[in-house]
Tab-separated table of C-alpha atoms and ligand atoms in Angstrom:
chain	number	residue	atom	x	y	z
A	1	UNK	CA	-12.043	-7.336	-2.281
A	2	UNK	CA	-11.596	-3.750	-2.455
A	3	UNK	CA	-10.371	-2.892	1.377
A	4	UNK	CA	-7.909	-5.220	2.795
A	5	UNK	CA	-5.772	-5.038	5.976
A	6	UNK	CA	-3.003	-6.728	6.857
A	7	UNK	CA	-1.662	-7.077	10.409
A	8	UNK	CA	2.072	-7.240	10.983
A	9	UNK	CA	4.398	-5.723	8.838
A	10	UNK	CA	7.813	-8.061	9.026
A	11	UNK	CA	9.391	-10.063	6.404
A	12	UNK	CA	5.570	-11.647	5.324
A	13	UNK	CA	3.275	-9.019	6.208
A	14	UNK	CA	5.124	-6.515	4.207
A	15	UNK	CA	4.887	-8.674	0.848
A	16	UNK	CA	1.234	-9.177	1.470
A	17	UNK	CA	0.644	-5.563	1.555
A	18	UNK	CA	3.149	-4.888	-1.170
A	19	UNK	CA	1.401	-7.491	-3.523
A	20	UNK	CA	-2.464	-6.516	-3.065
A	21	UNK	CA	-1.031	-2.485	-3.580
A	22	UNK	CA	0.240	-3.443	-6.633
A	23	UNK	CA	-2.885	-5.296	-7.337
A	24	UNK	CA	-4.870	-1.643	-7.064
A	25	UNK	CA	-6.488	-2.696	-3.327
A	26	UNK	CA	-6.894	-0.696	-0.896
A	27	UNK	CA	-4.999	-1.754	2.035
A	28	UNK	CA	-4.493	-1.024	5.763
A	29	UNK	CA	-1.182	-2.306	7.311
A	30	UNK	CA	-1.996	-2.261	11.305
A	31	UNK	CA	1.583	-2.633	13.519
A	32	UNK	CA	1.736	-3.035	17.592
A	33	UNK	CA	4.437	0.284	17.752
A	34	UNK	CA	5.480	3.145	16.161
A	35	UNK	CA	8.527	1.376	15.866
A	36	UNK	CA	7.737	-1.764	13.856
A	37	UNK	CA	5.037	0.681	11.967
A	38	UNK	CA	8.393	2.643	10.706
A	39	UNK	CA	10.640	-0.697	10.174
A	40	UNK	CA	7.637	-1.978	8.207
A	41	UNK	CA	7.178	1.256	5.949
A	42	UNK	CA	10.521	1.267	4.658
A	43	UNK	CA	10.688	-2.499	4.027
A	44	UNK	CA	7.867	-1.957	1.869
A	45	UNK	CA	9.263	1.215	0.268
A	46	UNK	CA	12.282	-0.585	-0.299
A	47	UNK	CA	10.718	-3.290	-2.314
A	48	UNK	CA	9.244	-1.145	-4.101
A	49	UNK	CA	12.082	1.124	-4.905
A	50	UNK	CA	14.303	-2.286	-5.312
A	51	UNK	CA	11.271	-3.418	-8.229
A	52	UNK	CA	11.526	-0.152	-9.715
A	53	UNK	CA	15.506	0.351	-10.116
A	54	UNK	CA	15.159	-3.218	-11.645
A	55	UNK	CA	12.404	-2.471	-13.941
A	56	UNK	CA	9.919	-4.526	-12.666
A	57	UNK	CA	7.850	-2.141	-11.758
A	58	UNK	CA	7.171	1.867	-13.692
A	59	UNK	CA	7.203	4.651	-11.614
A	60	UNK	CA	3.665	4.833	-12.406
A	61	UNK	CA	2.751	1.271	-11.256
A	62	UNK	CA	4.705	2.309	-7.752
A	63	UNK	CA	3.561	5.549	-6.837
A	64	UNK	CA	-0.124	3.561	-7.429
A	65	UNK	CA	0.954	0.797	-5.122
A	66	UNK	CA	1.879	3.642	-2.599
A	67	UNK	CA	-1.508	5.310	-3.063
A	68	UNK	CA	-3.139	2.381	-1.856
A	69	UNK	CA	-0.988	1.622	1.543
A	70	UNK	CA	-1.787	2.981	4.475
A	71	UNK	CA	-0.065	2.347	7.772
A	72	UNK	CA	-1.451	2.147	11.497
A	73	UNK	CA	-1.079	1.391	15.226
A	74	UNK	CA	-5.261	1.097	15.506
A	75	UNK	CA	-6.875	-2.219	14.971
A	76	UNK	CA	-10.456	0.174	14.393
A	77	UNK	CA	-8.836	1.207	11.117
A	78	UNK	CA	-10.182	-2.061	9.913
A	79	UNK	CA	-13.024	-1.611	10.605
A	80	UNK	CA	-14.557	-1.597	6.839
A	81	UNK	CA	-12.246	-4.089	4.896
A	82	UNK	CA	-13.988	-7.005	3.755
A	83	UNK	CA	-10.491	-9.368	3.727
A	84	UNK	CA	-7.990	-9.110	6.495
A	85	UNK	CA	-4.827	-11.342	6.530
A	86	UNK	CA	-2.577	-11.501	10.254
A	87	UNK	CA	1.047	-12.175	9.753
A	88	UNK	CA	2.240	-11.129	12.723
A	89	UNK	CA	5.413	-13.548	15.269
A	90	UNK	CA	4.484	-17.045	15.427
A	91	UNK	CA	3.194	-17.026	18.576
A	92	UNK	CA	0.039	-18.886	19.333
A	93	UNK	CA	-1.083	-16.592	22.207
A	94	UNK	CA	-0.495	-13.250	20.057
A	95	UNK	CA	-2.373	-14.676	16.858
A	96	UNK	CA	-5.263	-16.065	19.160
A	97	UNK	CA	-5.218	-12.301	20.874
A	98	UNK	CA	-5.228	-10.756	16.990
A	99	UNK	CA	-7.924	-12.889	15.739
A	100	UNK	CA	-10.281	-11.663	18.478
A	101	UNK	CA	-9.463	-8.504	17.915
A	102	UNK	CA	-10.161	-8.498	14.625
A	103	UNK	CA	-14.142	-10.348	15.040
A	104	UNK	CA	-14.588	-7.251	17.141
A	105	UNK	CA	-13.340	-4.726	15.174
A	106	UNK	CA	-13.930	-5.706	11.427
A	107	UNK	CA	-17.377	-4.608	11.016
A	108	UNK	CA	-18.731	-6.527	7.649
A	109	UNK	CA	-20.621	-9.546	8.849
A	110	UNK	CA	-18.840	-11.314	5.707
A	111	UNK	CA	-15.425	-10.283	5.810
A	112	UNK	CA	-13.372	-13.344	5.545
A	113	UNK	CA	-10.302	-13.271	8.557
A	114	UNK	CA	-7.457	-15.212	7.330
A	115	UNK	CA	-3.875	-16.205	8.513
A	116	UNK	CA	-0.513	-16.809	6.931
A	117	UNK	CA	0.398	-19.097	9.572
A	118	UNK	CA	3.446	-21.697	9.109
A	119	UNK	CA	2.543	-24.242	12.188
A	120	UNK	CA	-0.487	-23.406	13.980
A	121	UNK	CA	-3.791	-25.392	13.014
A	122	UNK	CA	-6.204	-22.664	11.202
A	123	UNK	CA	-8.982	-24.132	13.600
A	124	UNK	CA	-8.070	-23.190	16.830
A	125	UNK	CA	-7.647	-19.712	15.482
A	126	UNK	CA	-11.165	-20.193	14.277
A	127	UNK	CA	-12.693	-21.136	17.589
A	128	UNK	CA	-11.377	-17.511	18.873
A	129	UNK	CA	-13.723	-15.825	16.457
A	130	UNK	CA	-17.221	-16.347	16.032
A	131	UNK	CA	-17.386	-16.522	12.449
A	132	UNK	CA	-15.216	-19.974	12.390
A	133	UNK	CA	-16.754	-20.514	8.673
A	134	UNK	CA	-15.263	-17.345	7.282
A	135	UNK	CA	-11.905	-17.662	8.838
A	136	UNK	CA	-9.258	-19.403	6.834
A	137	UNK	CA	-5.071	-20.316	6.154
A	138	UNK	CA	-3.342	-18.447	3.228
A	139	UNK	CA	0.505	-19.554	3.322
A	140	UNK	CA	2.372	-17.203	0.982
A	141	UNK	CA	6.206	-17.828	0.349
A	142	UNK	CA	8.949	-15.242	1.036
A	143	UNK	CA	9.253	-13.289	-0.939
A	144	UNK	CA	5.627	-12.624	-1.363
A	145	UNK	CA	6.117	-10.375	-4.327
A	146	UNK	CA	8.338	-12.740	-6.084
A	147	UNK	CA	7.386	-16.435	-5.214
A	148	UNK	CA	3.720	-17.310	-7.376
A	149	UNK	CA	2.473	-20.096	-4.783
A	150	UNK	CA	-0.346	-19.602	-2.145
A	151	UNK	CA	-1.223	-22.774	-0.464
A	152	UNK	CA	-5.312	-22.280	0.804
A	153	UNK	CA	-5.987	-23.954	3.880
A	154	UNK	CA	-9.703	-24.434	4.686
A	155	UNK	CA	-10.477	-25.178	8.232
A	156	UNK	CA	-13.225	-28.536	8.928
A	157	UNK	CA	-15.495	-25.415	9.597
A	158	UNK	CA	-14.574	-23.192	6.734
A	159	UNK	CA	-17.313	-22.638	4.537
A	160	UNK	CA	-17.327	-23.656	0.959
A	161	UNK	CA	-18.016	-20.045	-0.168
A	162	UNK	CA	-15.011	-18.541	2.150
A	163	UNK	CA	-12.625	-20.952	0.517
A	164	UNK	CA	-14.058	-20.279	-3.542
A	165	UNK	CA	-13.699	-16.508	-2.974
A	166	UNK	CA	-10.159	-16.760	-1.236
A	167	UNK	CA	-9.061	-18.917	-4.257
A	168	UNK	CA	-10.353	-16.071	-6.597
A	169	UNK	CA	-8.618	-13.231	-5.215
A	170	UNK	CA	-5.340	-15.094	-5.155
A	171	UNK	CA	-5.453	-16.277	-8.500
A	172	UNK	CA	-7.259	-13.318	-9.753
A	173	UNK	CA	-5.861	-9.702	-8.162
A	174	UNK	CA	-2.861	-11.364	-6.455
A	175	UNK	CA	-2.090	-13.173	-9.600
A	176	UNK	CA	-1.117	-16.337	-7.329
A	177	UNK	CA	-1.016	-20.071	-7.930
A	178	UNK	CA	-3.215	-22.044	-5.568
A	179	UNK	CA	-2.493	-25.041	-3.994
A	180	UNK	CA	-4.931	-26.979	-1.846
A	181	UNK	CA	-3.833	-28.060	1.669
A	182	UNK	CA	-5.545	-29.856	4.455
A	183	UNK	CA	-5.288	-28.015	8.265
A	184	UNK	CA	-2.028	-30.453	9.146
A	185	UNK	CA	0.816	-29.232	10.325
A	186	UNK	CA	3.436	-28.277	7.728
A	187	UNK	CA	0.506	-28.142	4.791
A	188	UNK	CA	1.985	-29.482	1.818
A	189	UNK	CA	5.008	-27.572	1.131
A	190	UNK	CA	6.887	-27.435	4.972
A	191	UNK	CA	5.909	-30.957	5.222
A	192	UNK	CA	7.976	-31.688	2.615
A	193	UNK	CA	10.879	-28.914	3.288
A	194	UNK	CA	10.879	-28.891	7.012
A	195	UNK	CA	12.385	-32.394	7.352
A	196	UNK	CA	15.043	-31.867	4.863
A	197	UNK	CA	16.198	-28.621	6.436
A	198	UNK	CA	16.287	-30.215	9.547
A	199	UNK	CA	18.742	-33.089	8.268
A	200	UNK	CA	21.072	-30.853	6.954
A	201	UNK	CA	21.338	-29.104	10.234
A	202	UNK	CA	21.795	-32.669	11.618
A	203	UNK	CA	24.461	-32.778	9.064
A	204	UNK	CA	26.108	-30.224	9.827
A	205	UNK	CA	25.777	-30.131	13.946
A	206	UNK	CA	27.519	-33.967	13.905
A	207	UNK	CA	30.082	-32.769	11.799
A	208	UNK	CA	29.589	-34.903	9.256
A	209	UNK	CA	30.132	-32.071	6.629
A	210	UNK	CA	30.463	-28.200	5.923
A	211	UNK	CA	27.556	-25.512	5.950
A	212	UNK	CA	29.663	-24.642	2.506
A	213	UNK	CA	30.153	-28.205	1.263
A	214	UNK	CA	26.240	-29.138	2.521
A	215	UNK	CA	24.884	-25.879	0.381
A	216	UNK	CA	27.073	-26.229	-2.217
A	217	UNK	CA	26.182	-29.945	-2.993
A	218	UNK	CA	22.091	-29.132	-2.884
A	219	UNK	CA	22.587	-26.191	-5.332
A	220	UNK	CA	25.593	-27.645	-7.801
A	221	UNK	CA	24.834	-31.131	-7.045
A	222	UNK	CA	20.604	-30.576	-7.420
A	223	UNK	CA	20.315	-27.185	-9.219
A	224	UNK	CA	18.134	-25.667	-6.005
A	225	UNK	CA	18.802	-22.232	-5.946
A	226	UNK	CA	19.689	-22.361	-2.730
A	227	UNK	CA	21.168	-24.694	-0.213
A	228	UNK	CA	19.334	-25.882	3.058
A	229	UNK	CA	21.322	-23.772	5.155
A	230	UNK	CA	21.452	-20.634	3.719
A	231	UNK	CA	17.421	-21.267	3.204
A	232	UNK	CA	17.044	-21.368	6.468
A	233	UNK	CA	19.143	-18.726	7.188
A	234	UNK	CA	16.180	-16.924	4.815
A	235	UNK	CA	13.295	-18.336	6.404
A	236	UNK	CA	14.609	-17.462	9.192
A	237	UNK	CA	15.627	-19.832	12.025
A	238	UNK	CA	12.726	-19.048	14.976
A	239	UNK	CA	10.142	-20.019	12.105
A	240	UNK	CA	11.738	-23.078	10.750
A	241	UNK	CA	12.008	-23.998	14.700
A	242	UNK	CA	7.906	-23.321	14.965
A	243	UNK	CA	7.249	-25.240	12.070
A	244	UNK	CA	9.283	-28.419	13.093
A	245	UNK	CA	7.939	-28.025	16.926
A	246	UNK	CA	4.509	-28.380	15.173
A	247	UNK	CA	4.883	-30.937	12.795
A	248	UNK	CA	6.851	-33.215	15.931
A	249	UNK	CA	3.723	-32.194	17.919
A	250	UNK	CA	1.394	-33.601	15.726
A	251	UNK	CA	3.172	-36.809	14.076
A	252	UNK	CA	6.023	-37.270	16.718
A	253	UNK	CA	8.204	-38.454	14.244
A	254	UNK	CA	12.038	-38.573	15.242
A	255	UNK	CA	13.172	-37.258	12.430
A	256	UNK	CA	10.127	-34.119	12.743
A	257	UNK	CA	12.402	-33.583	15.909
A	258	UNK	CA	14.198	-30.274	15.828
A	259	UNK	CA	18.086	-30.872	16.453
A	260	UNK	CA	19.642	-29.123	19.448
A	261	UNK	CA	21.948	-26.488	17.339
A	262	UNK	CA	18.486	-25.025	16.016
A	263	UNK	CA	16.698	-24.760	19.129
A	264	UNK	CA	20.498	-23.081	20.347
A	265	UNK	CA	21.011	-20.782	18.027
A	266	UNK	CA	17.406	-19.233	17.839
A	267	UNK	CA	17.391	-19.029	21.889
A	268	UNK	CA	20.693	-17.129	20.628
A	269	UNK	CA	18.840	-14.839	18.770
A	270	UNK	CA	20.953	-16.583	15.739
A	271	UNK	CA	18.033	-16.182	13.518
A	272	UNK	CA	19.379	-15.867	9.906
A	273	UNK	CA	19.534	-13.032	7.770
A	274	UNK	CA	16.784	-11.006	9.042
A	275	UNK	CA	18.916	-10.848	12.846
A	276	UNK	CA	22.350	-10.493	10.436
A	277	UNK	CA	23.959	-13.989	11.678
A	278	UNK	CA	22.378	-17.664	11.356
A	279	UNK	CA	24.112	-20.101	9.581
A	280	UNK	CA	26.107	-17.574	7.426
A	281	UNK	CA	26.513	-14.003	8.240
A	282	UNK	CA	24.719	-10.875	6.973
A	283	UNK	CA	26.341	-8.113	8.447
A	284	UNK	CA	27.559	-5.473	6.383
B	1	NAD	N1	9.380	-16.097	7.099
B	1	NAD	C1	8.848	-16.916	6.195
B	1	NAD	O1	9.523	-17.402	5.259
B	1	NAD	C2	7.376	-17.257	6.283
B	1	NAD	C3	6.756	-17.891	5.193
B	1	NAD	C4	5.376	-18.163	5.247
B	1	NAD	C5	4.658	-17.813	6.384
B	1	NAD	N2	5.296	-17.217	7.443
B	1	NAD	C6	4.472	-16.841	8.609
B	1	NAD	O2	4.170	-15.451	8.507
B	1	NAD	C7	4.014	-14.897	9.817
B	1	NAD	C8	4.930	-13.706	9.992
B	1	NAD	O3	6.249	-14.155	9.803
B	1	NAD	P1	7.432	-13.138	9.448
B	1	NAD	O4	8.562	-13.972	8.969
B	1	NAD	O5	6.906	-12.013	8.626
B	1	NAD	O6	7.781	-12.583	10.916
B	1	NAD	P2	8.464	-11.192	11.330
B	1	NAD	O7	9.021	-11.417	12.686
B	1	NAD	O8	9.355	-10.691	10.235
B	1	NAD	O9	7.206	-10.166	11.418
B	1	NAD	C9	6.191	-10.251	12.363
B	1	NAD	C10	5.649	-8.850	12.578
B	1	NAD	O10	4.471	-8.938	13.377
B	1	NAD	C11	4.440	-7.781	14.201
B	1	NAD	N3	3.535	-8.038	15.327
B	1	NAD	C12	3.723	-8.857	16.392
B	1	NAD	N4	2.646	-8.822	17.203
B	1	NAD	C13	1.760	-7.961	16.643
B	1	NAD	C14	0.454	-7.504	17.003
B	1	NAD	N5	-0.135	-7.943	18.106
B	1	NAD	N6	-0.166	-6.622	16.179
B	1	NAD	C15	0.437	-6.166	15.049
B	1	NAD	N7	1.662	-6.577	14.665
B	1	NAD	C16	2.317	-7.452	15.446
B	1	NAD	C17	5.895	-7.582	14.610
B	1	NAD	O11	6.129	-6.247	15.055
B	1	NAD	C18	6.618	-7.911	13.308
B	1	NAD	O12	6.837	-6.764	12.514
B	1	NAD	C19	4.282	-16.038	10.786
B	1	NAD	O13	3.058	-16.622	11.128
B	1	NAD	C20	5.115	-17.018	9.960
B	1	NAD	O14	4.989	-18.347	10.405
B	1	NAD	C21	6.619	-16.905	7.415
């Protein structure tokens, strides 16, 4: 893969880019406004200035990364890539709409389209494309340039080829770990974390402890870096929401249910850090 793009530039889409940069790719970042476009440049420049004041990164290694971004408001700018990864909002309608958009526009007849989706099946956003077998789920974890994992979802119509050369250019450029998931809702990792953030909101809303006390047992108590809350407060709370709507959807088990207080607070625009307020605040 030596042309990627990468369409949306928030929290996710930004580390995607960042990492592949890094990785000497070439890569396209398409946004839907100049707007976002600009919010999305600097949270990218920011990284990188944030890996280089740390050391992480040379000066040399970041002015390469830069090199190799490009940003856009034109889908037809991806036209020649040969890998192109959405992470735009979790909304079903708006990936379906970017995954057509992208079987029209990216010209390579064996350019794989792939999606860092949280909650919605990698299949139906397949069946809006008509190269289904090339089309596939790469969850990364926030931060992209910092957490290792990739879980690799392969659709039941992903081909075996899509899904060997997606595995090599996470493990090899991205320098990823890959873990296999089935298409279910959650994959591996939010099927496991969804359900505990979710009780400790429970916790929480019935006032049956502190956000403190509930945080500070999980990281003292457990050694997790950091406690339900204020993970979810990093997720962000409209995605945590998506996830557990789709996991209830497809198991409709109570306790996949999300509690009131999350559904509240995200029609609140209470989203966590990335709106300044969720369970904690952020403002400065
Ligand atoms: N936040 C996490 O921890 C996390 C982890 C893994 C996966 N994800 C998934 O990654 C995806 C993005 O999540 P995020 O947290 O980066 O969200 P975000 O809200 O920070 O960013 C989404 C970006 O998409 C852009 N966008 C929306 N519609 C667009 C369009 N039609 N064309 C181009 N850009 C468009 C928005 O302007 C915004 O900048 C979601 O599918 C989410 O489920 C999120």
């Amino acid at each position: 893969m030596e042309r990627i793009g990468v369409v949306g530039c928030g929290l996710m889409g930004a580390g995607i880019a960042e990492v592949a940069a890094r990785a000497g790719i070439e890569v396209t970042v398409i946004e839907q406004n100049t707007d976002a476009l600009n919010a999305g440049r600097d949270r990218v420049e920011k990284s990188l200035t944030r890996a280089q004041a740390s050391g992480k990164l040379s000066d040399q290694e970041a002015s390469l990364a830069r090199e190799h971004l490009r940003f856009s408001e034109k889908f037809r700018d991806l036209a020649d890539v040969q890998f192109a990864i959405e992470a735009v909002s979790e909304r079903e309608s708006v990936k379906l709409e970017v995954f057509k958009t992208l079987d029209a526009v990216v010209q390579d007849p064996s350019a794989i389209l792939a999606t860092n989706t949280s909650s919605i099946p990698i299949i139906k956003l397949a069946m809006a494309t008509r190269r289904p077998e090339q089309v596939i789920g790469m969850h990364f974890f926030n931060p992209v340039p910092v957490l290792k994992l990739v879980e690799v979802i392969s659709s039941l119509l992903t081909s075996p080829e899509t899904t060997a050369r997606v595995n090599e250019f996470a493990s090899g450029p991205l320098q990823k770990k890959v873990i296999t998931s089935p298409d279910r809702a959650g994959f591996v990792v939010n099927a496991l974390l969804i359900p505990y953030l979710l009780s400790a909101i429970r916790m929480l809303e019935s006032g049956f402890a502190s956000a403190e006390d509930i945080d500070t047992g999980m990281v003292m108590g457990c050694a997790h870096p950091l406690g339900p809350l204020a993970l979810t407060d990093l997720i962000g709370l409209d995605t945590t929401l998506a996830v557990a709507d789709s996991l209830y959807e497809e198991f409709k088990e109570p306790h996949l249910a999300p509690p009131p207080l999350l559904s509240r607070m995200t029609q609140a625009g209470l989203l966590g850090r990335k709106s300044g307020q969720g369970f904690y605040s952020y403002k400065k």
